[in-house]
Coordinates of C-alpha atoms in Angstrom, one line a residue:
Chain I
M225 CA 2.8 9.9 25.2
S226 CA 0.6 8.0 27.6
N227 CA -2.3 9.0 25.3
E228 CA -0.9 6.9 22.6
H229 CA -1.4 3.7 24.6
T230 CA -4.4 1.9 25.7
R231 CA -4.4 0.4 29.2
I232 CA -6.3 -2.8 29.9
E233 CA -6.3 -3.5 33.6
G234 CA -2.6 -3.0 34.2
E235 CA -1.4 -4.2 30.8
T236 CA -0.4 -1.5 28.4
I237 CA -0.9 -1.9 24.8
D238 CA 1.4 0.1 22.5
E239 CA -0.6 0.1 19.3
R240 CA 2.1 1.7 17.2
L241 CA 4.5 -1.1 18.3
L242 CA 1.9 -3.7 17.3
V243 CA 1.5 -2.0 13.9
K244 CA 5.2 -1.9 13.4
R245 CA 5.6 -5.5 14.3
A246 CA 2.8 -6.5 12.0
N247 CA 4.3 -4.6 9.1
R248 CA 7.7 -6.2 9.6
Q249 CA 6.0 -9.6 9.7
D250 CA 4.1 -8.8 6.5
L251 CA 7.3 -7.7 4.8
R252 CA 9.2 -10.8 5.8
F253 CA 6.5 -13.1 4.5
A254 CA 6.1 -11.1 1.3
V255 CA 9.8 -11.5 0.6
I256 CA 9.9 -15.2 1.3
G257 CA 6.8 -15.7 -0.8
L258 CA 8.2 -13.8 -3.7
C259 CA 11.5 -15.8 -3.5
V260 CA 9.5 -19.1 -3.6
L261 CA 7.4 -17.8 -6.4
I262 CA 10.5 -16.8 -8.4
V263 CA 12.2 -20.2 -7.9
A264 CA 9.1 -22.0 -9.1
M265 CA 8.5 -19.8 -12.0
V266 CA 12.1 -19.8 -13.2
A267 CA 12.2 -23.6 -13.1
L268 CA 9.0 -23.8 -15.1
L269 CA 10.0 -21.2 -17.6
A270 CA 13.4 -22.8 -18.1
L271 CA 11.7 -26.0 -18.8
I272 CA 9.4 -24.5 -21.3
A273 CA 12.1 -22.4 -22.9
D274 CA 14.3 -25.4 -23.4
F275 CA 11.3 -27.2 -25.0
M276 CA 10.5 -24.2 -27.2
L277 CA 14.1 -23.8 -28.4
D278 CA 14.2 -27.4 -29.5
G279 CA 10.7 -27.6 -30.9
V280 CA 9.6 -24.3 -32.3
P281 CA 11.9 -24.2 -35.3
R282 CA 10.6 -27.6 -36.4
I283 CA 6.9 -26.4 -36.5
N284 CA 5.7 -25.6 -39.9
F285 CA 2.7 -26.2 -42.0
D286 CA 3.9 -29.6 -43.3
F287 CA 4.3 -30.7 -39.7
F288 CA 0.6 -30.5 -39.2
V289 CA -0.5 -32.1 -42.5
N290 CA 2.1 -35.0 -42.7
Y291 CA 1.6 -38.4 -41.3
P292 CA 4.4 -39.9 -39.2
S293 CA 7.2 -41.2 -41.3
R294 CA 10.4 -43.3 -41.1
K295 CA 12.3 -40.2 -42.1
P296 CA 12.4 -37.7 -39.2
E297 CA 12.4 -34.6 -41.5
Q298 CA 9.2 -35.8 -43.2
A299 CA 7.4 -36.9 -40.0
G300 CA 4.3 -34.9 -39.0
I301 CA 1.5 -35.1 -36.5
L302 CA -1.6 -35.1 -38.7
S303 CA -3.0 -38.4 -37.3
A304 CA -2.0 -37.4 -33.8
W305 CA -3.7 -34.1 -33.6
V306 CA -6.8 -35.3 -35.4
G307 CA -6.8 -38.3 -33.0
S308 CA -6.4 -36.1 -29.9
T309 CA -9.1 -33.7 -31.1
L310 CA -11.6 -36.5 -31.7
V311 CA -10.8 -38.3 -28.5
M312 CA -11.2 -35.0 -26.6
L313 CA -14.6 -34.4 -28.3
T314 CA -15.7 -37.9 -27.3
T315 CA -14.4 -37.5 -23.8
A316 CA -16.2 -34.1 -23.3
A317 CA -19.4 -35.3 -24.9
L318 CA -19.5 -38.3 -22.4
A319 CA -18.0 -36.8 -19.2
V320 CA -19.6 -33.4 -19.1
P321 CA -23.3 -34.3 -19.2
I322 CA -22.8 -37.4 -17.0
G323 CA -20.5 -35.6 -14.6
V324 CA -22.7 -32.5 -14.2
A325 CA -25.9 -34.6 -13.9
A326 CA -24.2 -36.8 -11.2
G327 CA -23.1 -33.7 -9.3
V328 CA -26.5 -32.1 -9.5
Y329 CA -28.1 -35.4 -8.4
L330 CA -25.8 -35.8 -5.4
E331 CA -26.0 -32.2 -4.3
E332 CA -29.7 -31.4 -5.0
Y333 CA -31.7 -34.6 -5.2
A334 CA -30.0 -37.4 -3.2
R335 CA -31.1 -37.8 0.3
K336 CA -28.2 -37.3 2.7
N337 CA -27.6 -40.6 4.4
W338 CA -24.7 -43.1 4.8
I339 CA -25.1 -44.4 1.2
T340 CA -24.6 -41.0 -0.3
D341 CA -21.7 -40.4 2.2
I342 CA -20.0 -43.6 0.9
I343 CA -20.6 -42.5 -2.7
E344 CA -19.2 -39.1 -1.9
I345 CA -16.0 -40.5 -0.3
N346 CA -15.5 -42.9 -3.3
V347 CA -16.0 -40.2 -5.9
T348 CA -13.5 -38.0 -4.2
N349 CA -11.0 -40.8 -3.9
L350 CA -11.5 -41.8 -7.5
A351 CA -10.1 -38.4 -8.5
G352 CA -6.8 -39.5 -7.1
V353 CA -6.6 -43.0 -8.6
P354 CA -3.5 -43.4 -10.9
S355 CA -4.6 -43.3 -14.5
I356 CA -3.0 -46.6 -15.4
I357 CA -5.7 -48.3 -13.3
Y358 CA -8.3 -46.8 -15.5
G359 CA -6.4 -48.1 -18.5
L360 CA -6.4 -51.6 -17.1
L361 CA -10.1 -51.3 -16.3
A362 CA -10.8 -50.1 -19.9
L363 CA -8.7 -52.9 -21.3
G364 CA -10.6 -55.5 -19.4
L365 CA -14.0 -54.1 -19.8
F366 CA -14.2 -52.2 -23.0
V367 CA -11.6 -54.0 -25.1
Q368 CA -11.7 -57.6 -24.0
T369 CA -15.2 -58.1 -22.5
L370 CA -17.3 -55.8 -24.6
R371 CA -15.0 -56.2 -27.7
L372 CA -15.2 -52.6 -28.7
G373 CA -11.7 -52.7 -30.1
Q374 CA -8.8 -50.2 -29.8
T375 CA -10.9 -47.3 -31.0
I376 CA -11.5 -43.6 -30.4
L377 CA -14.7 -44.5 -28.6
V378 CA -12.9 -46.7 -26.1
A379 CA -10.3 -44.0 -25.6
G380 CA -13.0 -41.4 -25.0
L381 CA -14.8 -43.7 -22.6
T382 CA -11.6 -44.3 -20.7
L383 CA -10.7 -40.7 -20.4
A384 CA -14.2 -39.8 -19.5
L385 CA -14.1 -42.2 -16.6
L386 CA -10.8 -40.7 -15.6
I387 CA -12.1 -37.2 -15.5
L388 CA -15.7 -37.9 -14.2
P389 CA -14.7 -37.6 -10.6
I390 CA -13.1 -34.2 -11.2
I391 CA -16.2 -32.9 -12.9
I392 CA -18.6 -34.3 -10.3
V393 CA -16.6 -32.9 -7.4
T394 CA -16.3 -29.4 -8.9
T395 CA -19.9 -29.4 -9.9
R396 CA -20.9 -30.2 -6.3
E397 CA -18.5 -27.6 -5.0
A398 CA -19.9 -25.0 -7.4
L399 CA -23.5 -25.7 -6.4
R400 CA -22.6 -25.7 -2.8
S401 CA -20.9 -22.3 -3.0
I402 CA -24.1 -20.6 -4.4
P403 CA -25.4 -18.2 -1.8
L404 CA -28.2 -19.8 0.2
E405 CA -30.4 -16.7 -0.7
I406 CA -30.6 -17.7 -4.4
R407 CA -31.8 -21.1 -3.5
E408 CA -34.3 -19.8 -1.1
A409 CA -35.5 -17.1 -3.5
A410 CA -36.1 -19.8 -6.2
F411 CA -37.9 -22.2 -3.9
G412 CA -39.7 -19.3 -2.3
L413 CA -41.3 -18.4 -5.6
G414 CA -42.7 -21.9 -5.7
A415 CA -40.2 -23.3 -8.3
D416 CA -39.9 -27.1 -8.3
R417 CA -36.5 -28.7 -7.9
W418 CA -36.0 -29.0 -11.7
Q419 CA -36.8 -25.4 -12.3
A420 CA -34.7 -24.2 -9.5
V421 CA -31.7 -26.2 -10.7
W422 CA -32.0 -25.4 -14.4
M423 CA -33.1 -21.7 -14.2
Y424 CA -31.1 -20.5 -11.2
L425 CA -28.6 -22.9 -9.7
L426 CA -26.8 -24.3 -12.7
P427 CA -26.4 -20.8 -14.4
A428 CA -24.9 -19.5 -11.1
A429 CA -22.7 -22.6 -10.9
R430 CA -21.5 -22.3 -14.5
P431 CA -18.1 -20.7 -13.9
G432 CA -17.2 -23.4 -11.3
I433 CA -18.4 -26.2 -13.5
L434 CA -16.5 -24.8 -16.4
T435 CA -13.3 -24.6 -14.4
G436 CA -13.7 -28.3 -13.4
T437 CA -14.4 -29.3 -17.0
I438 CA -11.3 -27.6 -18.2
V439 CA -9.1 -28.9 -15.5
G440 CA -10.4 -32.4 -16.4
M441 CA -9.9 -31.9 -20.1
S442 CA -6.4 -30.6 -19.6
R443 CA -5.6 -33.7 -17.7
A444 CA -7.2 -35.9 -20.3
I445 CA -5.4 -34.4 -23.2
G446 CA -2.0 -35.2 -21.7
E447 CA -2.8 -38.7 -20.5
T448 CA -0.6 -41.4 -22.0
A449 CA -0.7 -44.4 -19.7
P450 CA -4.4 -45.4 -20.1
I451 CA -4.3 -44.9 -23.8
I452 CA -1.2 -47.1 -24.2
T453 CA -2.8 -49.7 -22.0
I454 CA -5.9 -50.0 -24.2
G455 CA -3.6 -50.4 -27.1
A456 CA -3.6 -47.3 -29.1
L457 CA -1.3 -47.6 -32.2
T458 CA 1.8 -45.6 -32.3
F459 CA 2.1 -45.5 -36.1
I460 CA -0.9 -44.4 -38.0
A461 CA -0.8 -43.2 -41.6
F462 CA -4.5 -42.7 -42.2
L463 CA -7.3 -40.6 -40.8
P464 CA -10.5 -41.8 -39.3
P465 CA -13.6 -41.4 -41.6
A466 CA -14.7 -37.7 -41.6
P467 CA -17.5 -37.0 -39.1
I468 CA -19.4 -34.8 -41.7
Q469 CA -20.4 -36.1 -45.1
L470 CA -22.3 -34.7 -48.1
E471 CA -25.0 -37.4 -48.3
F472 CA -27.8 -37.9 -45.9
P473 CA -27.7 -38.0 -42.8
F474 CA -24.7 -35.7 -43.1
V475 CA -23.1 -36.9 -39.9
N476 CA -21.2 -40.0 -39.7
F477 CA -20.1 -41.8 -36.5
Q478 CA -17.8 -44.3 -38.2
W479 CA -14.9 -42.4 -36.8
L480 CA -15.7 -43.6 -33.3
N481 CA -14.8 -47.2 -34.4
S482 CA -11.5 -46.1 -36.0
P483 CA -8.1 -46.9 -34.6
F484 CA -6.2 -43.8 -33.6
T485 CA -3.2 -42.3 -32.0
V486 CA -2.9 -39.2 -29.8
M487 CA -0.2 -36.5 -29.3
P488 CA 1.4 -37.8 -26.1
I489 CA 1.7 -41.2 -27.6
Q490 CA 3.3 -39.8 -30.8
M491 CA 5.7 -37.9 -28.5
F492 CA 6.5 -41.0 -26.5
N493 CA 7.0 -43.0 -29.7
W494 CA 9.4 -40.4 -31.2
I495 CA 11.3 -39.9 -27.9
S496 CA 12.2 -43.6 -27.8
R497 CA 13.7 -43.5 -31.3
P498 CA 17.5 -43.2 -31.6
Q499 CA 17.5 -40.5 -34.3
V500 CA 17.9 -36.9 -33.1
G501 CA 15.5 -35.7 -35.7
F502 CA 12.7 -37.6 -34.0
H503 CA 13.6 -36.0 -30.6
V504 CA 13.2 -32.6 -32.2
A505 CA 9.8 -33.6 -33.6
A506 CA 8.8 -34.8 -30.1
A507 CA 9.7 -31.4 -28.7
A508 CA 7.7 -29.7 -31.4
T509 CA 4.7 -32.0 -30.6
G510 CA 5.1 -31.0 -26.9
V511 CA 5.0 -27.4 -27.8
I512 CA 1.8 -27.9 -29.7
L513 CA 0.3 -30.0 -26.9
L514 CA 1.2 -27.2 -24.5
A515 CA -0.4 -24.6 -26.8
M516 CA -3.6 -26.7 -27.1
T517 CA -3.8 -26.9 -23.3
L518 CA -3.2 -23.2 -23.0
L519 CA -5.8 -22.5 -25.6
M520 CA -8.3 -24.5 -23.8
N521 CA -7.6 -22.7 -20.5
G522 CA -7.7 -19.4 -22.3
L523 CA -11.1 -20.2 -23.8
A524 CA -12.4 -21.2 -20.3
I525 CA -11.1 -18.0 -18.8
Y526 CA -12.8 -16.0 -21.6
I527 CA -16.1 -17.8 -21.2
R528 CA -16.0 -17.4 -17.5
Y529 CA -15.3 -13.7 -17.9
R530 CA -18.3 -13.4 -20.3
I531 CA -20.5 -15.2 -17.8
R532 CA -19.4 -13.1 -14.9
R533 CA -19.9 -9.9 -16.9
G534 CA -23.4 -11.1 -18.0
M535 CA -24.4 -11.7 -14.4
K536 CA -23.5 -8.3 -13.1
Chain Y
M1223 CA -35.0 6.4 30.2
D1224 CA -35.6 9.4 32.4
A1225 CA -31.9 10.0 33.0
L1226 CA -31.4 10.1 29.3
T1227 CA -34.2 12.5 28.6
I1228 CA -32.8 14.8 31.3
E1229 CA -29.3 14.5 29.9
K1230 CA -30.6 15.4 26.4
A1231 CA -32.4 18.4 27.8
V1232 CA -29.2 19.8 29.3
A1233 CA -27.0 18.6 26.4
A1234 CA -25.3 20.7 23.8
P1235 CA -22.9 22.8 25.7
V1236 CA -20.5 24.1 23.2
D1237 CA -17.4 23.3 25.2
E1238 CA -18.1 19.6 25.5
P1239 CA -15.0 17.6 24.8
L1240 CA -14.7 16.3 21.3
R1241 CA -13.7 12.7 20.4
A1242 CA -13.2 13.3 16.7
S1243 CA -14.0 15.9 14.1
V1244 CA -14.7 15.2 10.4
I1245 CA -13.4 17.9 8.2
D1246 CA -14.2 18.2 4.5
L1247 CA -14.4 14.4 4.1
S1248 CA -15.0 13.1 0.6
F1249 CA -14.9 9.6 -0.5
H1250 CA -14.8 7.8 -3.8
Y1251 CA -15.7 4.2 -4.7
G1252 CA -13.5 4.1 -7.8
E1253 CA -15.0 6.7 -10.1
K1254 CA -18.2 7.1 -8.1
Q1255 CA -18.1 9.8 -5.4
A1256 CA -20.1 8.7 -2.4
L1257 CA -19.4 11.4 0.2
F1258 CA -19.1 15.2 -0.5
D1259 CA -17.3 17.5 1.9
V1260 CA -18.8 16.1 5.1
N1261 CA -18.2 18.1 8.2
F1262 CA -19.3 17.3 11.8
P1263 CA -18.0 16.8 15.3
I1264 CA -18.2 13.6 17.4
H1265 CA -18.6 14.3 21.0
D1266 CA -17.0 12.4 23.8
R1267 CA -19.1 9.8 25.6
K1268 CA -22.2 10.6 23.6
V1269 CA -24.1 8.6 21.0
T1270 CA -24.0 10.2 17.6
A1271 CA -26.6 8.8 15.1
L1272 CA -26.3 9.0 11.4
I1273 CA -29.7 8.9 9.6
G1274 CA -30.8 9.3 6.1
P1275 CA -32.5 7.4 3.2
S1276 CA -30.8 4.3 1.9
G1277 CA -27.9 5.1 -0.3
C1278 CA -27.2 8.5 1.3
G1279 CA -23.7 7.5 2.4
K1280 CA -24.2 6.9 6.1
S1281 CA -22.7 3.4 6.1
T1282 CA -19.9 4.6 3.8
L1283 CA -19.2 7.4 6.3
L1284 CA -19.2 5.0 9.3
R1285 CA -17.0 2.5 7.6
A1286 CA -14.5 5.2 6.8
F1287 CA -13.9 5.5 10.6
N1288 CA -12.6 2.0 10.7
R1289 CA -10.8 2.2 7.3
M1290 CA -12.9 -0.7 6.1
H1291 CA -12.8 0.8 2.6
D1292 CA -9.1 0.0 2.5
L1293 CA -9.9 -3.7 2.1
Y1294 CA -11.1 -3.1 -1.4
P1295 CA -9.1 -1.6 -4.3
G1296 CA -9.9 1.7 -6.0
N1297 CA -11.3 3.5 -2.9
R1298 CA -10.1 7.0 -2.1
Y1299 CA -10.5 9.3 0.9
Q1300 CA -10.1 13.1 0.8
G1301 CA -10.2 15.4 3.8
E1302 CA -9.6 14.6 7.4
V1303 CA -11.1 12.7 10.3
I1304 CA -9.1 13.9 13.3
L1305 CA -9.2 11.6 16.4
Y1306 CA -8.6 13.3 19.7
P1307 CA -6.6 13.5 21.9
E1308 CA -3.8 12.0 19.7
Q1309 CA -4.8 14.3 16.9
I1310 CA -4.1 11.8 14.1
N1311 CA -5.9 11.9 10.8
I1312 CA -7.4 8.4 10.7
V1313 CA -8.2 8.5 7.0
S1314 CA -4.7 9.7 5.9
P1315 CA -2.9 7.1 3.8
A1316 CA 0.1 7.7 6.0
V1317 CA -1.8 6.2 9.0
D1318 CA -1.8 2.4 9.0
P1319 CA -5.4 1.1 8.8
M1320 CA -4.4 -1.5 11.4
L1321 CA -3.6 1.3 13.9
V1322 CA -7.0 2.9 13.3
R1323 CA -8.8 -0.5 13.8
L1324 CA -6.9 -1.1 17.0
K1325 CA -8.3 2.1 18.4
I1326 CA -11.8 2.0 16.9
G1327 CA -14.0 -1.1 17.2
M1328 CA -16.8 -2.0 14.8
V1329 CA -20.0 -4.0 14.9
F1330 CA -21.6 -4.9 11.6
Q1331 CA -25.1 -5.0 10.2
K1332 CA -25.4 -8.7 10.3
P1333 CA -24.1 -10.6 13.3
N1334 CA -20.8 -12.1 12.2
P1335 CA -19.3 -14.2 15.0
F1336 CA -16.4 -16.4 14.1
P1337 CA -17.1 -20.1 13.8
K1338 CA -15.5 -20.7 17.2
S1339 CA -16.5 -20.9 20.8
I1340 CA -18.2 -18.0 22.6
Y1341 CA -15.1 -17.5 24.7
E1342 CA -12.7 -17.5 21.7
N1343 CA -14.9 -14.9 20.0
V1344 CA -14.7 -12.4 22.8
A1345 CA -11.1 -13.1 23.4
A1346 CA -10.2 -12.6 19.8
G1347 CA -9.5 -8.9 20.0
L1348 CA -7.3 -9.4 23.0
W1349 CA -5.3 -12.2 21.4
V1350 CA -4.8 -10.0 18.3
R1351 CA -3.3 -7.4 20.6
G1352 CA -0.9 -9.9 22.0
I1353 CA -2.7 -10.2 25.4
R1354 CA -2.3 -13.9 26.3
K1355 CA -2.3 -14.0 30.0
K1356 CA -5.1 -16.3 30.9
S1357 CA -6.4 -14.6 34.0
L1358 CA -6.4 -11.2 32.3
V1359 CA -8.2 -12.5 29.2
D1360 CA -10.7 -14.4 31.4
D1361 CA -11.4 -11.1 33.3
R1362 CA -11.8 -9.1 30.2
V1363 CA -14.1 -11.6 28.5
E1364 CA -16.4 -11.7 31.5
F1365 CA -16.3 -7.9 31.7
A1366 CA -17.1 -7.4 28.1
L1367 CA -19.9 -10.0 28.1
T1368 CA -21.4 -8.3 31.2
Q1369 CA -21.2 -4.9 29.4
A1370 CA -22.9 -6.5 26.5
A1371 CA -25.6 -7.9 28.8
L1372 CA -24.9 -11.4 27.6
W1373 CA -22.9 -12.8 30.5
D1374 CA -25.8 -14.4 32.4
E1375 CA -27.0 -16.1 29.3
V1376 CA -23.7 -17.7 28.2
K1377 CA -21.6 -18.0 31.3
D1378 CA -22.3 -21.8 31.5
R1379 CA -21.5 -22.5 27.9
M1380 CA -18.4 -20.4 27.1
R1381 CA -16.8 -23.3 25.3
S1382 CA -19.7 -24.0 23.0
S1383 CA -20.0 -22.6 19.5
A1384 CA -21.1 -19.1 18.9
Y1385 CA -23.3 -20.3 16.1
G1386 CA -25.6 -21.9 18.7
L1387 CA -26.7 -18.5 19.9
S1388 CA -29.8 -16.7 18.6
G1389 CA -29.4 -13.7 16.2
G1390 CA -29.8 -11.2 19.0
Q1391 CA -27.4 -13.0 21.2
Q1392 CA -24.9 -13.3 18.3
Q1393 CA -25.1 -9.5 17.8
R1394 CA -24.5 -8.8 21.5
L1395 CA -21.6 -11.3 21.3
C1396 CA -20.2 -9.2 18.5
I1397 CA -20.6 -6.1 20.6
A1398 CA -18.8 -7.8 23.4
R1399 CA -16.0 -8.9 21.0
A1400 CA -15.6 -5.2 20.0
L1401 CA -15.7 -4.0 23.6
A1402 CA -13.2 -6.5 25.1
P1403 CA -10.1 -4.7 24.0
A1404 CA -11.5 -1.4 25.3
P1405 CA -11.6 0.6 22.0
E1406 CA -11.5 4.3 22.0
M1407 CA -14.6 4.5 19.9
L1408 CA -17.2 1.9 18.9
L1409 CA -18.9 2.0 15.5
L1410 CA -22.2 0.3 15.1
D1411 CA -23.5 -0.2 11.5
E1412 CA -27.3 -0.7 11.8
P1413 CA -26.7 -3.2 14.5
T1414 CA -30.3 -4.1 14.9
S1415 CA -31.5 -4.3 11.3
A1416 CA -31.4 -8.1 11.2
L1417 CA -33.0 -8.5 14.6
D1418 CA -36.5 -8.8 16.0
P1419 CA -38.1 -6.0 18.2
I1420 CA -37.2 -7.7 21.5
A1421 CA -33.6 -8.2 20.6
T1422 CA -33.5 -4.7 19.1
A1423 CA -34.8 -3.3 22.4
R1424 CA -32.1 -5.1 24.4
I1425 CA -29.4 -3.7 22.1
E1426 CA -30.8 -0.2 22.2
E1427 CA -30.8 -0.4 26.0
L1428 CA -27.3 -1.6 25.9
I1429 CA -26.1 1.3 23.8
M1430 CA -27.7 3.8 26.1
E1431 CA -26.1 2.2 29.1
L1432 CA -22.7 2.1 27.5
A1433 CA -22.5 5.6 26.1
P1434 CA -22.0 7.7 29.2
T1435 CA -19.7 5.3 31.0
V1436 CA -17.7 3.5 28.4
K1437 CA -17.2 4.6 24.9
I1438 CA -18.5 6.8 22.1
M1439 CA -20.4 5.4 19.3
I1440 CA -22.0 6.1 16.1
V1441 CA -25.1 4.3 15.1
T1442 CA -26.7 4.4 11.7
H1443 CA -30.3 3.4 11.8
N1444 CA -33.9 4.3 11.4
M1445 CA -35.2 7.6 12.7
Q1446 CA -37.1 6.2 15.6
Q1447 CA -34.1 4.5 16.9
A1448 CA -31.9 7.5 16.4
A1449 CA -34.5 9.6 18.4
R1450 CA -34.6 7.0 21.2
I1451 CA -31.0 6.4 21.8
S1452 CA -28.8 9.2 20.4
N1453 CA -27.6 12.5 21.8
Y1454 CA -26.6 13.9 18.5
T1455 CA -28.0 13.2 15.1
A1456 CA -26.5 13.8 11.7
F1457 CA -28.9 13.8 8.7
M1458 CA -27.4 12.8 5.4
H1459 CA -28.7 13.0 1.9
L1460 CA -27.1 12.0 -1.4
G1461 CA -23.6 11.9 0.2
R1462 CA -23.9 15.3 1.9
M1463 CA -24.3 16.2 5.5
V1464 CA -27.6 18.2 5.5
E1465 CA -27.8 18.9 9.2
F1466 CA -26.1 18.1 12.4
D1467 CA -27.5 19.0 15.8
V1468 CA -28.6 17.7 19.2
T1469 CA -31.0 14.9 18.5
T1470 CA -34.0 16.7 20.2
N1471 CA -33.4 19.7 17.9
I1472 CA -33.2 17.6 14.8
F1473 CA -36.5 15.9 15.6
T1474 CA -38.4 18.9 17.0
S1475 CA -37.1 22.0 15.2
P1476 CA -34.9 21.1 12.2
K1477 CA -33.4 24.0 10.5
E1478 CA -33.3 22.5 7.0
R1479 CA -36.4 21.9 4.9
K1480 CA -35.0 18.5 3.7
T1481 CA -34.5 17.3 7.3
Q1482 CA -38.1 18.1 8.2
D1483 CA -39.4 16.4 5.1
Y1484 CA -37.4 13.3 6.0
I1485 CA -38.3 13.1 9.6
T1486 CA -42.0 13.7 8.9
G1487 CA -41.9 10.9 6.4
R1488 CA -42.4 12.9 3.3
F1489 CA -39.6 11.1 1.6
G1490 CA -37.0 8.4 2.3

């Protein structure tokens, strides 16, 4: 029996007891963890299920191709989903290049001194600023000072501002987590900074940047407060001009200057109506919004998976 | 050096006590088999070296002794590694990996100190085992650092970060960390491959000093090192044990053709 124990200067260590104690501790934590997880999941699932029960039966083809209406049974979300899609496009087109470029600059180019430290602190803090503040900023700057109007462009600019910090921070995080060896290998070959960043660092950081982008976009698609603040309309019975046309130059940016509504605003509007029919329509809109977010996340996971597989 | 040479000359009595025996050990990384029916004994208080070309499975074999492969999914052991005198099969799924690791210490290829003070690094193994008594921990830390030939260099800065040490010092710190809880066996996985010749020489010296008095170890490393510091050598190739013998025999009169080819530098 004494063989089973190790003695360290008078103190005996019973290894089997240590293992037994560790296993008991692991079990205890696993059970608690599982319980907590179940509580959280059940609450979430109940919420979604309630939503779905109300909303899903209302979803049909007409719901997607009808404009909002005074009659709940005829109301649809055509202008809302088109608006949301266009706003998201604008947001992504503005926020991703600027955000990634800012992240790359701060991480790879900027000298590390107190100015960049201050910028870093500010960027990180901006990610936590309430979205209504961005709405107020946009109202003051874009709508009133620059007189851009209550348009898709302004909504895109506002949401891009909102999610820029998220993209910058995740880009930096992704660049920082690249193994030092890759950086050294690139510079060791004699690559200049631009080549190192474009050929090796950014590709390696892509999964992280993509995650940040999707997190940001998922946040943007559900934002209501800043959009309301800049004065998005709640009742729109027309579509913005089509972005693609048959005549030269085939693309048309008129839609950027068009008034719009988005899905969360449509929901908000319907929820505040007294008729039960509109509440059902709001639930249905919620389900579709949820599905859109899920789709975006799914797409990100798929792309990330493809990138990872390609790298191996 | 002389003492070691003499010891080697008289080594290899058949009745030498065993520390462990490896019996028909096979190992799979998922689908890929990395070890094929490996058999060899590990003698008590001797240095056993594993040598072979890269990819031959020597690190895989060494890590099996510490159940490191259990950290990653899909890995599978077959066969036995019996640890004496308890006679437990340390690769059996029924044996908790933690129990194995409490008995068998490991030092890795690259120095991997924790981002904490020198003292905290060496004391870590003791704290893990529930030893908290300050005086005892202090004594063991000093003892382990002395054993690892690091005490004189760090005794005045025990509270400063381990990252401030040089590569060679960090590796000796890791050896001290493994030695502090008095493990029954110490595994060293190419402990000098990331170090310069001077630091390497110090660690080799250290291994030779430790072997007869303290613990048993396995070293996987290049041939010259194996010849310098080990009592027994196992030559591995493509996941199989080609030859196991007293080190002098392996290097002067190997029985297998492949062993001879390898040690004379014809491949590998």
